[in-house]
mmCIF file of C-alpha atoms and ligand atoms in Angstrom:
data_model
loop_
_atom_site.group_PDB
_atom_site.id
_atom_site.type_symbol
_atom_site.label_atom_id
_atom_site.label_comp_id
_atom_site.label_asym_id
_atom_site.label_seq_id
_atom_site.Cartn_x
_atom_site.Cartn_y
_atom_site.Cartn_z
ATOM 1 C CA UNK M 95 27.002 -54.140 13.993
ATOM 2 C CA UNK M 96 28.975 -51.298 13.092
ATOM 3 C CA UNK M 97 27.245 -48.081 11.983
ATOM 4 C CA UNK M 98 28.898 -46.849 8.891
ATOM 5 C CA UNK M 99 30.506 -43.554 9.071
ATOM 6 C CA UNK M 100 28.951 -40.344 7.490
ATOM 7 C CA UNK M 101 30.519 -39.318 3.961
ATOM 8 C CA UNK M 102 32.928 -36.555 4.393
ATOM 9 C CA UNK M 103 33.164 -33.787 1.787
ATOM 10 C CA UNK M 104 35.853 -34.099 -0.870
ATOM 11 C CA UNK M 105 38.035 -30.840 -0.644
ATOM 12 C CA UNK M 106 40.074 -30.438 -3.867
ATOM 13 C CA UNK M 107 43.804 -29.426 -3.772
ATOM 14 C CA UNK M 108 45.175 -25.741 -4.201
ATOM 15 C CA UNK M 109 45.353 -24.895 -7.705
ATOM 16 C CA UNK M 110 42.375 -27.045 -9.145
ATOM 17 C CA UNK M 111 40.514 -25.195 -11.874
ATOM 18 C CA UNK M 112 36.936 -24.576 -11.121
ATOM 19 C CA UNK M 113 36.061 -23.261 -14.323
ATOM 20 C CA UNK M 114 36.738 -20.419 -16.999
ATOM 21 C CA UNK M 115 36.192 -16.866 -16.773
ATOM 22 C CA UNK M 116 34.961 -16.703 -20.471
ATOM 23 C CA UNK M 117 32.510 -19.466 -19.926
ATOM 24 C CA UNK M 118 30.438 -17.385 -17.281
ATOM 25 C CA UNK M 119 28.189 -14.496 -18.402
ATOM 26 C CA UNK M 120 28.471 -11.313 -16.361
ATOM 27 C CA UNK M 121 26.231 -11.460 -13.614
ATOM 28 C CA UNK M 122 25.647 -15.249 -13.783
ATOM 29 C CA UNK M 123 25.646 -17.808 -10.929
ATOM 30 C CA UNK M 124 26.774 -21.277 -11.973
ATOM 31 C CA UNK M 125 26.751 -24.515 -10.307
ATOM 32 C CA UNK M 126 29.763 -26.888 -10.611
ATOM 33 C CA UNK M 127 30.732 -30.293 -8.993
ATOM 34 C CA UNK M 128 33.726 -32.235 -8.865
ATOM 35 C CA UNK M 129 33.688 -35.815 -7.950
ATOM 36 C CA UNK M 130 35.468 -37.380 -5.005
ATOM 37 C CA UNK M 131 38.239 -39.807 -5.905
ATOM 38 C CA UNK M 132 36.502 -42.172 -3.395
ATOM 39 C CA UNK M 133 32.702 -42.164 -3.755
ATOM 40 C CA UNK M 134 32.359 -44.680 -1.103
ATOM 41 C CA UNK M 135 33.758 -42.261 1.798
ATOM 42 C CA UNK M 136 33.672 -38.511 0.288
ATOM 43 C CA UNK M 137 30.809 -36.496 -1.383
ATOM 44 C CA UNK M 138 31.685 -34.691 -4.517
ATOM 45 C CA UNK M 139 32.866 -30.941 -4.191
ATOM 46 C CA UNK M 140 29.681 -28.669 -5.075
ATOM 47 C CA UNK M 141 30.633 -25.247 -5.783
ATOM 48 C CA UNK M 142 29.083 -21.834 -6.999
ATOM 49 C CA UNK M 143 30.909 -19.397 -9.355
ATOM 50 C CA UNK M 144 29.148 -16.024 -9.261
ATOM 51 C CA UNK M 145 30.566 -13.363 -11.795
ATOM 52 C CA UNK M 146 30.636 -9.639 -11.728
ATOM 53 C CA UNK M 147 32.660 -8.105 -14.430
ATOM 54 C CA UNK M 148 36.106 -9.738 -14.284
ATOM 55 C CA UNK M 149 35.580 -10.733 -10.546
ATOM 56 C CA UNK M 150 34.516 -14.433 -9.599
ATOM 57 C CA UNK M 151 33.243 -15.096 -6.095
ATOM 58 C CA UNK M 152 33.253 -18.867 -5.387
ATOM 59 C CA UNK M 153 31.271 -20.467 -2.489
ATOM 60 C CA UNK M 154 30.695 -24.222 -1.581
ATOM 61 C CA UNK M 155 27.131 -25.086 -2.791
ATOM 62 C CA UNK M 156 26.176 -26.103 0.588
ATOM 63 C CA UNK M 157 23.312 -24.050 2.335
ATOM 64 C CA UNK M 158 24.164 -23.198 5.968
ATOM 65 C CA UNK M 159 20.663 -24.051 7.153
ATOM 66 C CA UNK M 160 20.709 -27.643 6.459
ATOM 67 C CA UNK M 161 23.760 -28.314 4.568
ATOM 68 C CA UNK M 162 22.231 -29.060 1.436
ATOM 69 C CA UNK M 163 22.868 -27.652 -2.133
ATOM 70 C CA UNK M 164 21.001 -24.467 -2.870
ATOM 71 C CA UNK M 165 19.357 -26.287 -5.890
ATOM 72 C CA UNK M 166 19.222 -29.341 -7.420
ATOM 73 C CA UNK M 167 19.821 -28.251 -10.988
ATOM 74 C CA UNK M 168 21.341 -25.343 -12.662
ATOM 75 C CA UNK M 169 18.077 -24.281 -14.126
ATOM 76 C CA UNK M 170 16.359 -24.209 -10.708
ATOM 77 C CA UNK M 171 19.128 -21.781 -9.003
ATOM 78 C CA UNK M 172 17.570 -18.478 -7.830
ATOM 79 C CA UNK M 173 19.892 -15.605 -7.906
ATOM 80 C CA UNK M 174 19.574 -11.815 -8.453
ATOM 81 C CA UNK M 175 22.860 -10.842 -10.635
ATOM 82 C CA UNK M 176 25.512 -8.895 -8.666
ATOM 83 C CA UNK M 177 23.216 -8.881 -5.544
ATOM 84 C CA UNK M 178 22.313 -12.359 -4.050
ATOM 85 C CA UNK M 179 21.500 -16.035 -4.348
ATOM 86 C CA UNK M 180 18.958 -18.120 -2.456
ATOM 87 C CA UNK M 181 18.370 -21.700 -1.426
ATOM 88 C CA UNK M 182 15.191 -23.130 -3.054
ATOM 89 C CA UNK M 183 14.622 -25.410 -0.292
ATOM 90 C CA UNK M 184 13.538 -22.731 2.521
ATOM 91 C CA UNK M 185 14.746 -19.615 0.438
ATOM 92 C CA UNK M 186 17.526 -18.439 2.741
ATOM 93 C CA UNK M 187 19.005 -15.483 0.943
ATOM 94 C CA UNK M 188 22.855 -14.949 0.582
ATOM 95 C CA UNK M 189 24.798 -11.907 -0.248
ATOM 96 C CA UNK M 190 26.488 -12.250 -3.615
ATOM 97 C CA UNK M 191 29.506 -10.272 -2.380
ATOM 98 C CA UNK M 192 30.438 -12.372 0.704
ATOM 99 C CA UNK M 193 28.104 -15.320 1.042
ATOM 100 C CA UNK M 194 26.306 -14.156 4.058
ATOM 101 C CA UNK M 195 22.772 -15.177 4.835
ATOM 102 C CA UNK M 196 20.840 -11.746 4.929
ATOM 103 C CA UNK M 197 17.339 -13.491 5.086
ATOM 104 C CA UNK M 198 15.863 -16.929 6.006
ATOM 105 C CA UNK M 199 16.498 -19.356 8.868
ATOM 106 C CA UNK M 200 20.334 -18.953 8.932
ATOM 107 C CA UNK M 201 20.695 -15.159 9.061
ATOM 108 C CA UNK M 202 24.430 -14.171 9.938
ATOM 109 C CA UNK M 203 25.718 -17.544 8.755
ATOM 110 C CA UNK M 204 27.706 -17.970 5.466
ATOM 111 C CA UNK M 205 28.057 -20.113 2.459
ATOM 112 C CA UNK M 206 31.725 -21.453 2.795
ATOM 113 C CA UNK M 207 33.939 -19.291 0.813
ATOM 114 C CA UNK M 208 36.319 -20.774 -1.579
ATOM 115 C CA UNK M 209 39.500 -18.473 -2.300
ATOM 116 C CA UNK M 210 40.059 -18.230 -6.133
ATOM 117 C CA UNK M 211 42.227 -16.346 -8.473
ATOM 118 C CA UNK M 212 42.475 -16.286 -12.203
ATOM 119 C CA UNK M 213 45.342 -17.495 -13.982
ATOM 120 C CA UNK M 214 47.019 -15.948 -17.241
ATOM 121 C CA UNK M 215 44.917 -18.222 -19.472
ATOM 122 C CA UNK M 216 41.463 -17.108 -17.640
ATOM 123 C CA UNK M 217 41.152 -20.375 -15.764
ATOM 124 C CA UNK M 218 39.434 -19.840 -12.201
ATOM 125 C CA UNK M 219 41.781 -21.529 -9.776
ATOM 126 C CA UNK M 220 41.552 -22.538 -6.170
ATOM 127 C CA UNK M 221 44.221 -20.563 -4.033
ATOM 128 C CA UNK M 222 43.873 -23.151 -1.118
ATOM 129 C CA UNK M 223 42.824 -26.440 -0.361
ATOM 130 C CA UNK M 224 38.753 -26.652 -0.065
ATOM 131 C CA UNK M 225 36.695 -23.731 1.412
ATOM 132 C CA UNK M 226 37.965 -21.729 4.115
ATOM 133 C CA UNK M 227 37.362 -23.221 7.526
HETATM 134 S S1 LIG B 22 18.088 -25.965 3.500
HETATM 135 FE FE1 LIG B 22 18.700 -23.901 2.593
HETATM 136 S S2 LIG B 22 17.226 -22.509 3.378
HETATM 137 FE FE2 LIG B 22 16.738 -24.378 4.549
#
């Protein structure tokens, strides 16, 4: 009997809109998710948007420790505005500015960064396909 292949992560294309700047409060960390076109073979694309002023950092919502989302729901997401965001499984703490783990079981590893830019309408758009390798 064949072993089913594991699901791979959906990687949206460049230009995909992940959110709007005016929907994010300054200092907020927000979870988002885009469904995979084929849920049988791909996991949804889960991401985090962190706003500081008019700057938005985007990371894939995948802990460097065990590869799981940092939180199961938005209200469970642990963060210190403009400073850090933490996984609520084993509490790895990642720097806001670059996603690098500075405390916990995966120190020195990082959340996969997603390059984004704001368009003229205030949409947060992906620059490349998926997170940086
Ligand atoms: S799974 Fe995130 S810290 Fe262990």
